Amino acid sequence: MPTAERSGSRGRFSPVYAALTLAYLLLVGRFTLADPPWLTTPNEIPGGVLALGAWTDADTWTTGSAFEFAANVILFAVLGFLLGRALPRASPAALIAVSVLVTLSIEIAQIPLPRVSDPRDLIANTMGAVVGVLITRGRTLPARTIADIDRGAT
């Protein structure tokens, strides 16, 4: 059996993972686009992620909790993983691009809603997608790179 098939990372299209991915996307959509169950005053710059000011305003990068950021990373790590399993022949770059399009679509859709369209979410979600795709592909840092980091080499 070829190595790629044994590892499961480069096999055929998986309808089971495709269905799981679709179900997960519906859950993410419900969670990110529905009215929040709590009352909040949005701290959003008009235009959300489409406004240059949202990217350059210091408040964008200093407000929000570490928990929220980590939750966004995890949310999209799962998506990256599921996409990688559903589309095993797709390149990591293509899987990450799909994930970025999903998060960008969510952030743009949130602009007119009582949600917050935030550049931090785009960054966290993209980081999560990268992690999920790399896990799917079984990629890790080479031992030499880890040793260089331990020594403080750049």
Short mmCIF file of C-alpha atoms in Angstrom, two decimals, residues 18-77:
data_model
loop_
_atom_site.label_atom_id
_atom_site.label_comp_id
_atom_site.label_asym_id
_atom_site.label_seq_id
_atom_site.Cartn_x
_atom_site.Cartn_y
_atom_site.Cartn_z
CA ALA A 18 -17.43 16.33 3.92
CA ALA A 19 -20.73 15.83 5.77
CA LEU A 20 -19.03 16.49 9.12
CA THR A 21 -17.44 19.64 7.68
CA LEU A 22 -20.79 20.89 6.37
CA ALA A 23 -22.47 20.20 9.72
CA TYR A 24 -19.63 21.97 11.51
CA LEU A 25 -19.90 24.98 9.16
CA LEU A 26 -23.62 25.20 9.92
CA LEU A 27 -22.84 25.13 13.64
CA VAL A 28 -20.15 27.82 13.23
CA GLY A 29 -22.58 29.92 11.19
CA ARG A 30 -25.25 29.62 13.87
CA PHE A 31 -22.77 30.49 16.60
CA THR A 32 -21.16 33.44 14.80
CA LEU A 33 -24.10 35.00 12.95
CA ALA A 34 -27.14 34.54 15.20
CA ASP A 35 -28.08 37.15 17.78
CA PRO A 36 -25.88 36.62 20.83
CA PRO A 37 -27.72 35.30 23.89
CA TRP A 38 -26.24 38.11 25.98
CA LEU A 39 -26.87 41.83 25.78
CA THR A 40 -23.81 43.69 24.71
CA THR A 41 -22.79 47.02 23.31
CA PRO A 42 -20.74 46.30 20.22
CA ASN A 43 -17.25 47.76 20.25
CA GLU A 44 -17.00 47.84 16.50
CA ILE A 45 -15.56 50.44 14.20
CA PRO A 46 -18.15 51.26 11.50
CA GLY A 47 -17.43 49.00 8.55
CA GLY A 48 -15.82 46.31 10.71
CA VAL A 49 -13.01 44.41 9.03
CA LEU A 50 -13.54 46.35 5.80
CA ALA A 51 -12.51 49.63 7.45
CA LEU A 52 -8.82 50.51 7.47
CA GLY A 53 -9.32 52.07 10.89
CA ALA A 54 -10.29 48.69 12.31
CA TRP A 55 -6.84 47.40 11.40
CA THR A 56 -4.89 50.44 12.60
CA ASP A 57 -6.78 51.35 15.78
CA ALA A 58 -4.84 50.32 18.89
CA ASP A 59 -8.10 49.31 20.61
CA THR A 60 -8.52 46.53 18.06
CA TRP A 61 -5.37 44.85 19.30
CA THR A 62 -5.67 45.65 23.01
CA THR A 63 -9.33 44.83 23.72
CA GLY A 64 -10.85 41.38 23.82
CA SER A 65 -9.90 38.48 26.02
CA ALA A 66 -7.23 35.85 25.57
CA PHE A 67 -9.99 33.27 26.05
CA GLU A 68 -11.94 34.67 23.09
CA PHE A 69 -8.82 34.67 20.92
CA ALA A 70 -7.98 31.07 21.90
CA ALA A 71 -11.60 30.00 21.29
CA ASN A 72 -11.40 31.43 17.76
CA VAL A 73 -8.13 29.59 17.12
CA ILE A 74 -9.70 26.32 18.29
CA LEU A 75 -12.90 26.94 16.31
CA PHE A 76 -10.98 27.19 13.06
CA ALA A 77 -8.40 24.52 13.93
#
